[in-house]
Coordinates of C-alpha atoms and ligand atoms in Angstrom, one line a residue:
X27 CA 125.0 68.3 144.0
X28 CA 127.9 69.7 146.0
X29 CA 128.5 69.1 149.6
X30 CA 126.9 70.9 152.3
X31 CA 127.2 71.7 156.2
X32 CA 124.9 73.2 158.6
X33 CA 126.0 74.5 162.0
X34 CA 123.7 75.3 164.6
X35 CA 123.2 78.9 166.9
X36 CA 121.4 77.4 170.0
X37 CA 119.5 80.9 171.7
X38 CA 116.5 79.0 172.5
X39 CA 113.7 80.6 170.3
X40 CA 116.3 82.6 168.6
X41 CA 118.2 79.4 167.5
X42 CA 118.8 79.7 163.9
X43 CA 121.1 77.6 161.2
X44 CA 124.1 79.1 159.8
X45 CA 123.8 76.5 156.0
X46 CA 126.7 76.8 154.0
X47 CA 128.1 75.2 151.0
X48 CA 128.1 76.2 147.2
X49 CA 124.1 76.7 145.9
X50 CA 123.3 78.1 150.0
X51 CA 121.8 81.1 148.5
X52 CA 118.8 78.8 146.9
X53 CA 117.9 78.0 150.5
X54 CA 116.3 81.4 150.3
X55 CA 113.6 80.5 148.1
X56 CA 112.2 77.9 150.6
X57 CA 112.6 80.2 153.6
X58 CA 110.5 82.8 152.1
X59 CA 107.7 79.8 151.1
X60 CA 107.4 78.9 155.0
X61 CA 108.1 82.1 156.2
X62 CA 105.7 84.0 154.4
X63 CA 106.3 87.5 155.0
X64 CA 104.2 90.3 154.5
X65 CA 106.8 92.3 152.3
X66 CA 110.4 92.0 151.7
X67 CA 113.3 94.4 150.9
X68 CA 116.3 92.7 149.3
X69 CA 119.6 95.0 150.5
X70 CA 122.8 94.0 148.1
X71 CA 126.2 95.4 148.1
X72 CA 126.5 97.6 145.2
X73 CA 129.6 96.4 143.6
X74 CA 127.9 92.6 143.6
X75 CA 124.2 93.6 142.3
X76 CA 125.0 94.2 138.8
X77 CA 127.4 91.9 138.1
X78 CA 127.7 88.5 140.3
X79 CA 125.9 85.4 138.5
X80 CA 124.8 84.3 142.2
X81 CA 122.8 87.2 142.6
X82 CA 121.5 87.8 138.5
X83 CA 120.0 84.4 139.3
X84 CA 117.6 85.3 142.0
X85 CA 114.2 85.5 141.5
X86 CA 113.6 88.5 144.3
X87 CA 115.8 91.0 142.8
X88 CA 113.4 91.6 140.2
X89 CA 110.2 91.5 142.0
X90 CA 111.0 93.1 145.5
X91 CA 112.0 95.9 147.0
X92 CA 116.3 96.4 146.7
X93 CA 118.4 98.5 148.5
X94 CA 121.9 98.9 146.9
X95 CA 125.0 99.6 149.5
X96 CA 128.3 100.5 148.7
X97 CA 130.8 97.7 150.2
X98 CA 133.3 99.0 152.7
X99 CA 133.2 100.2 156.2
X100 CA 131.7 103.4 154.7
X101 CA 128.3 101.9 154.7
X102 CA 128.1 101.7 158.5
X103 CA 127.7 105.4 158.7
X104 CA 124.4 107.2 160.3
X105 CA 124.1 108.6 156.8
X106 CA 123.6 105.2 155.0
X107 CA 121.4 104.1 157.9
X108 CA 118.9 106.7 157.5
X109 CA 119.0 105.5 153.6
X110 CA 118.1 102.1 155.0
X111 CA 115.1 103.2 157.0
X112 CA 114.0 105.4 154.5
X113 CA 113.9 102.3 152.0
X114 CA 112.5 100.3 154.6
X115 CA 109.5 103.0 154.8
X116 CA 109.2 103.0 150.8
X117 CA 108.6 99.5 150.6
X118 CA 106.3 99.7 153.5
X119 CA 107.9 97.1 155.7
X120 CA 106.1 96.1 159.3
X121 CA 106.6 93.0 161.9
X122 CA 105.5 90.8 159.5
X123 CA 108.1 91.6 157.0
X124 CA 111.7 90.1 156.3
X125 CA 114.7 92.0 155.2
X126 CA 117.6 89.9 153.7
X127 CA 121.3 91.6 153.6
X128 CA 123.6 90.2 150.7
X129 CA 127.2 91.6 151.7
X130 CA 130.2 91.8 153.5
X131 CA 130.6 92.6 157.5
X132 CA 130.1 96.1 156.9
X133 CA 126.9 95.8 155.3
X134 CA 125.1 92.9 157.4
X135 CA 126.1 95.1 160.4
X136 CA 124.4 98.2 159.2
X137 CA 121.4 96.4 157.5
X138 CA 121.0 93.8 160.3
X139 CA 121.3 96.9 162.8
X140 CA 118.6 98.5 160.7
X141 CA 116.3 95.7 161.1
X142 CA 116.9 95.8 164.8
X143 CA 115.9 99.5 164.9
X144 CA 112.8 99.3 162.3
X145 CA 109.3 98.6 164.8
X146 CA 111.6 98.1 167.6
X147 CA 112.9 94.5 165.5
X148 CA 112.1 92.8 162.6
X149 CA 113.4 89.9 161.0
X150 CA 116.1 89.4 158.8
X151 CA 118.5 87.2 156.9
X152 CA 121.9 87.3 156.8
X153 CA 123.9 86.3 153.1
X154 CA 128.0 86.4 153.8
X155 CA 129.4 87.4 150.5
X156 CA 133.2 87.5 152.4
X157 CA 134.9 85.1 154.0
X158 CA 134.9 86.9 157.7
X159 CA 131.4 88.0 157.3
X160 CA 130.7 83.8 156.7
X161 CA 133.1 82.6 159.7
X162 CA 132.3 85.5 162.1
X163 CA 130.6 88.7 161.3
X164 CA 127.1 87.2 160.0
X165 CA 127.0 85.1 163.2
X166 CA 125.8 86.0 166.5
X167 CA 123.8 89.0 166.0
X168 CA 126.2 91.6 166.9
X169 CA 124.8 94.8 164.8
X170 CA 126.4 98.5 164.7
X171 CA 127.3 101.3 163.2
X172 CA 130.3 104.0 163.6
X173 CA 130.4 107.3 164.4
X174 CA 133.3 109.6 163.6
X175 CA 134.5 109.3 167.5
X176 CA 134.6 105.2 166.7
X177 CA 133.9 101.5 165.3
X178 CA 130.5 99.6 167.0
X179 CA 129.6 102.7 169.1
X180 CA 125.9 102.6 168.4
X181 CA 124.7 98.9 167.7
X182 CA 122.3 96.3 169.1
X183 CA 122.3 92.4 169.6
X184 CA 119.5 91.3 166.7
X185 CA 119.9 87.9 166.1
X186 CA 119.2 86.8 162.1
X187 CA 116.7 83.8 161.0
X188 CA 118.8 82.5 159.1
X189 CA 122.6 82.8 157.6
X190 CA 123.1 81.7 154.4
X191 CA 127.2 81.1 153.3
X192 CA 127.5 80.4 149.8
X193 CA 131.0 79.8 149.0
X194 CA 130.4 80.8 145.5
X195 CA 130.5 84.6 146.3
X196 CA 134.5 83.9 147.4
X197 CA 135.5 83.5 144.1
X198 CA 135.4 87.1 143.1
X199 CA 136.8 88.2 146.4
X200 CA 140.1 90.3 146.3
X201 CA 143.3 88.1 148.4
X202 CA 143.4 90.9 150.2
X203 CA 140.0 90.1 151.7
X204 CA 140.6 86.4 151.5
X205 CA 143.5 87.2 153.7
X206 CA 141.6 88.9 156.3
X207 CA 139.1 86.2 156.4
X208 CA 142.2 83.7 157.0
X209 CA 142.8 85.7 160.0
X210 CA 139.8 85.4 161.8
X211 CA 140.0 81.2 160.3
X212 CA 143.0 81.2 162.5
X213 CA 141.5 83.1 165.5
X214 CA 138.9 80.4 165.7
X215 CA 140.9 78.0 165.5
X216 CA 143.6 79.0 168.5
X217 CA 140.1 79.7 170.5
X218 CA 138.1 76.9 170.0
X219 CA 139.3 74.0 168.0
X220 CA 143.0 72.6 167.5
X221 CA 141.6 70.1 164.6
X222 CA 141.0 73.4 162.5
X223 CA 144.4 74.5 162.9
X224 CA 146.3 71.1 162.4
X225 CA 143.8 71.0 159.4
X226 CA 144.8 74.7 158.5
X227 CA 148.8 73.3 158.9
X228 CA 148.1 70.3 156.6
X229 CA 147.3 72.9 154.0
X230 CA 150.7 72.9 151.9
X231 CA 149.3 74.7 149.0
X232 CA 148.1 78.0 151.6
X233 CA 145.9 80.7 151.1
X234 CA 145.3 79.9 146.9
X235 CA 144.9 76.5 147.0
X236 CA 142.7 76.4 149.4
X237 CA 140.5 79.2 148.0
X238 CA 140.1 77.0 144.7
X239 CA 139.3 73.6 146.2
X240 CA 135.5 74.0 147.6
X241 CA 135.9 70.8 149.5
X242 CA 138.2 71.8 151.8
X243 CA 137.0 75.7 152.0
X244 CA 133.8 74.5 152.9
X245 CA 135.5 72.2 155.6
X246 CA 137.3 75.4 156.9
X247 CA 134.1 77.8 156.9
X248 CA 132.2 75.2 158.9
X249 CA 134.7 74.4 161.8
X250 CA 135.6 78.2 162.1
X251 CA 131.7 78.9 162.0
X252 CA 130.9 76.3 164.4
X253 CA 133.6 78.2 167.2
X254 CA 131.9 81.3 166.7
X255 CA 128.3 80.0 166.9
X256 CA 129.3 77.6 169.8
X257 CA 130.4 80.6 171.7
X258 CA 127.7 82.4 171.1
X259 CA 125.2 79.7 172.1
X260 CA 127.1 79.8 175.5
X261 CA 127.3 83.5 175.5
X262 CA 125.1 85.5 173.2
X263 CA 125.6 88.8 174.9
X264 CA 129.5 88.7 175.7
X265 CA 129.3 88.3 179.4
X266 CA 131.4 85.7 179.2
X267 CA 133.1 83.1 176.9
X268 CA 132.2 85.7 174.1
X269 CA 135.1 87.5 175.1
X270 CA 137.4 84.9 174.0
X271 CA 136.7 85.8 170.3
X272 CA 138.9 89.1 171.5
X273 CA 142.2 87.1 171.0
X274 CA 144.7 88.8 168.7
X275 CA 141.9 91.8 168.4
X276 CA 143.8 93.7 171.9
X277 CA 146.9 94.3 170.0
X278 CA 145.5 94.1 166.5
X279 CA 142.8 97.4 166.5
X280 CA 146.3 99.3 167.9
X281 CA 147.6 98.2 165.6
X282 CA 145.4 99.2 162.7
X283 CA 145.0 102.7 165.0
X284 CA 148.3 103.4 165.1
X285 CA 149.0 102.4 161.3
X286 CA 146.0 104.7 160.6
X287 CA 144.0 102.0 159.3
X288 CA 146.8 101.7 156.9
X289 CA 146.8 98.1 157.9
X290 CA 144.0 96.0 157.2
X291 CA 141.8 94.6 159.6
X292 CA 143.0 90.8 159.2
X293 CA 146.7 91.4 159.0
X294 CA 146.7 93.8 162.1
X295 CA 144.9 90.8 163.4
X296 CA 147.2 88.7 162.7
X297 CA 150.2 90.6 164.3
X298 CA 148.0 90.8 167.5
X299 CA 147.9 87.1 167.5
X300 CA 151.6 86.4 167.1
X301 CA 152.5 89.2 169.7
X302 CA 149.6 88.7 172.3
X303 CA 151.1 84.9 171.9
X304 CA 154.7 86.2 173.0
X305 CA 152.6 87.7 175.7
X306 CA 151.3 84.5 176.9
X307 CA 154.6 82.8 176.2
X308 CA 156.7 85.3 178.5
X309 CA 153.9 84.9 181.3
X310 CA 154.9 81.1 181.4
X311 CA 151.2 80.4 180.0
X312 CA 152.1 79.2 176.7
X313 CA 154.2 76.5 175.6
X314 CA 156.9 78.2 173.2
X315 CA 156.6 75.0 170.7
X316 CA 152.4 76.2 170.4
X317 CA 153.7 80.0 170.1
X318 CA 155.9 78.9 167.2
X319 CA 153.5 76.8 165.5
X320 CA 150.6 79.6 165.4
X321 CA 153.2 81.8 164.0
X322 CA 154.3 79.1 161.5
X323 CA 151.0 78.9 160.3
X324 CA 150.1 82.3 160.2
X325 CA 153.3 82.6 158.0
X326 CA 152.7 80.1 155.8
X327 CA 149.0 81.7 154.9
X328 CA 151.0 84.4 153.7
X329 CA 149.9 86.8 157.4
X330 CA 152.1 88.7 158.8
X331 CA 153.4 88.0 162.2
X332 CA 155.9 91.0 163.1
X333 CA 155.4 94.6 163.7
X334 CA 155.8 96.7 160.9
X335 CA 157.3 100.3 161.3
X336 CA 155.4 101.9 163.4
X337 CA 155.6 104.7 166.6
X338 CA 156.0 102.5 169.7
X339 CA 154.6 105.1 171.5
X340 CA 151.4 105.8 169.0
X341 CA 150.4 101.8 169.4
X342 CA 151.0 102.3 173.3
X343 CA 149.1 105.1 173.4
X344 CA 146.2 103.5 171.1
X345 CA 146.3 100.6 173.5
X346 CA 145.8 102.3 176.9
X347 CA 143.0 105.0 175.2
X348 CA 141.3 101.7 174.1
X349 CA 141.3 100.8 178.4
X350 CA 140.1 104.6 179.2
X351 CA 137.3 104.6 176.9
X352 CA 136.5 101.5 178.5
X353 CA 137.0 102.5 181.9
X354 CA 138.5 99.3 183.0
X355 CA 141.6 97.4 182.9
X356 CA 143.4 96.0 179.7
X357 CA 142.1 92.6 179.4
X358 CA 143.8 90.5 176.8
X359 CA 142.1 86.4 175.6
X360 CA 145.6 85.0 175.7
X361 CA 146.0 81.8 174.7
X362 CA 147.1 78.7 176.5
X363 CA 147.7 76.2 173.9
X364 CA 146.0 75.5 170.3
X365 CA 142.5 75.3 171.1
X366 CA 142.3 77.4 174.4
X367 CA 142.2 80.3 175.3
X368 CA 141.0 82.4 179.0
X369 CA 140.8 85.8 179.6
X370 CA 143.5 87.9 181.5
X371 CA 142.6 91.1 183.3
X372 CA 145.0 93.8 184.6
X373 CA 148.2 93.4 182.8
X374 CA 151.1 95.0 183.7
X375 CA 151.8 97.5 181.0
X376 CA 155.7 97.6 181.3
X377 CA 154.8 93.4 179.9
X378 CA 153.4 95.1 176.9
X379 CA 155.5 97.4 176.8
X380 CA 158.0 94.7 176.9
X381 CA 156.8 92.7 174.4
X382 CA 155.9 95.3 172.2
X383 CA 159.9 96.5 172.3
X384 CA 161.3 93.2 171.6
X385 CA 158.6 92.5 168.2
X386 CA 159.5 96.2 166.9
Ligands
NAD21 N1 129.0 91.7 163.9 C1 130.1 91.1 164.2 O1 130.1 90.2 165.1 C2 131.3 91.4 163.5 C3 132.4 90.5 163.7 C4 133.6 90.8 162.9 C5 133.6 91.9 162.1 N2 132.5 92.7 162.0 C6 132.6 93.9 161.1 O2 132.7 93.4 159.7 C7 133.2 94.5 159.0 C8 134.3 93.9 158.0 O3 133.6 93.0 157.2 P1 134.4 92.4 155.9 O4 135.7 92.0 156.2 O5 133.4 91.4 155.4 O6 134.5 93.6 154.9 P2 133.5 94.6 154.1 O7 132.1 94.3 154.4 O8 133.9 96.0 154.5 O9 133.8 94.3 152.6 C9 135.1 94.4 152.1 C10 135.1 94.7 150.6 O10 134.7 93.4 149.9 C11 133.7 93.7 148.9 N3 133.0 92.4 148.7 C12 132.1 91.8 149.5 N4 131.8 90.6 149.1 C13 132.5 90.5 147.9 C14 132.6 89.4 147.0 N5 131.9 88.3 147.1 N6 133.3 89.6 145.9 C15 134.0 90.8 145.7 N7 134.0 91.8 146.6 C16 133.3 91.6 147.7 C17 132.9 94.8 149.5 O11 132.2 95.5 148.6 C18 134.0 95.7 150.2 O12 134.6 96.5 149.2 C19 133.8 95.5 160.0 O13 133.0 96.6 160.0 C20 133.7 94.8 161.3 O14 133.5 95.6 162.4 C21 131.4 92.4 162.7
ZN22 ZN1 138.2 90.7 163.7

């Protein structure tokens, strides 16, 4: 039997278990035994139905309702959420019925949002099948989808019953998606908890080794899960400490804005990191030996920590239509050392100018 881990969301009544390990998606039988619902629906990414030996083995697929969605940020459109209700309605699902969603980010956002929306809430389980939907997106009952004017804009907080990680689905994942996962592995770990990232540093073999040895990838999706579901036990609806999961993400959606979305989430993530670091650095709020370290590491997972060619002015302008939308002041989660991060409001924006300049 391989090794497990279980992290716990504390939301009073809407505490739930994030379980994770290899064999996590079995857990699903017995959920279903004691929770009894009065239908089902089964939604999958599209790309993983047919093919992935985790989910040929599952019992459900064959005698429940299944709705197939096409990976990618595509499926949080309001085109594939009216195909969600609509299956919802075929396979007649009220309160008392469950919906589980099998898939990346993208798709427990739209499904989970869709179970949110269907009898004002019902319940659902979330499956991970990437590495940032098992450290971050699958936790914390975030849901949304986008509209053409942006990411998130229509969404609702719908906490899941359950999330269910199992590591096996990382096998067939692209690096490229690894990578982005690494990213967020990293956020966590400047955010919340410095024995992550000296764990992350003692990692000579990087990103591939680690992807091959389960033991110590389900060491890393555990810590960075337990940040993210610590935070959100303090701070479910971002009022607060929530905000701290922004770090590297001020910088990093300019980035991917101004590269149009040419760079990958995770790697645009990781340049925000390394430059809102110099940020922190400059304002005398981060040690320089941390700064260089976090970059060391990001480096050495193969993430990049410089600014690739891109219009200064585009990313400046991305940045400050992020604050107008917003209709407050750029905040920025810098950090002030491994493991800590606070929340800085009203920057100057010749500093990030500054900064910006000197990483270019
Ligand atoms: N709700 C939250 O709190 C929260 C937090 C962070 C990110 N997000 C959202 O998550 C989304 C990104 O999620 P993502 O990075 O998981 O990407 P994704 O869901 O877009 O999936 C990326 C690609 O990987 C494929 N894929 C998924 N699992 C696979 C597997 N096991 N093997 C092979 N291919 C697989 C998908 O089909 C897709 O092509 C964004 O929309 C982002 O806004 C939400
Ligand atoms: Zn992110």
């Amino acid at each position: 039997m391989s090794r497990r881990a279980e992290v716990e969301v504390s939301l009073g009544e809407r505490s739930y278990s994030v379980r994770i390990g290899e064999g996590a998606l079995a857990d699903l039988s017995g959920l279903l035994e004691a929770s009894r619902p009065t239908s089902f629906l089964f939604a999958v990414d599209e790309g993983l139905l047919a093919s992935h030996p985790l989910l040929l083995a599952r019992p459900e697929l064959r005698t429940s309702a299944v709705l197939p969605v096409p990976g990618g940020e595509g499926a949080k459109s309001p085109q594939r959420l009216l195909a969600a209700w609509e299956a919802f309605a075929r396979a007649g699902l009220d309160r008392g019925s469950l919906v589980v969603a099998a898939g990346g980010g993208s798709l427990t956002d739209l499904v989970g949002f869709a179970a949110a929306t269907w009898h004002r809430g019902i319940p659902w389980i979330a499956v991970p099948t990437t590495l940032l939907g098992m450290v971050d997106a699958a936790i914390g009952g975030k849901t949304a989808i986008d509209l053409p004017g942006g990411k998130n804009l229509v969404g609702a907080f719908h906490q899941p019953r359950a999330v269910l990680c199992d590591l096996g689905f990382l096998g067939t994942l692209p690096a490229g998606e690894f990578a982005t996962g690494l990213a967020e592995v990293v956020k966590a770990a400047v955010v919340g908890d410095p024995e992550l990232f000296a764990f992350l540093e003692g990692e000579s073999g990087g990103a591939d080794r680690l992807r091959r040895d389960p033991d110590r990838l389900l060491e890393v999706v555990r810590l960075a899960a337990g940040v993210k579901a610590a935070i959100v036990s303090r701070d479910e609806r971002e009022a607060g400490d929530r905000r701290l999961l922004n770090f590297g993400h001020t910088v990093g959606h300019a980035v991917e804005k101004a590269s149009g979305f040419a760079i990958p989430h995770g790697r645009a993530v990781s340049i925000g990191m390394a430059l809102e670091g110099r940020l922190a650095e400059g304002r005398g709020t981060f040690p320089s030996g941390e700064r260089a370290r976090m970059e060391g590491l990001l480096g050495a997972l193969g993430l990049p920590t410089s600014l690739p060619r891109l219009d200064l002015g585009a990313l400046l302008e991305a940045l400050t239509a992020d604050k107008k939308a917003r209709g407050r002041r750029l905040a920025f989660a810098l950090p002030r050392a491994i493991g800590r991060v606070e929340v800085v409001e009203g920057l100057d924006p010749r500093e990030i100018r500054a900064i910006l300049e000197s990483a270019a």
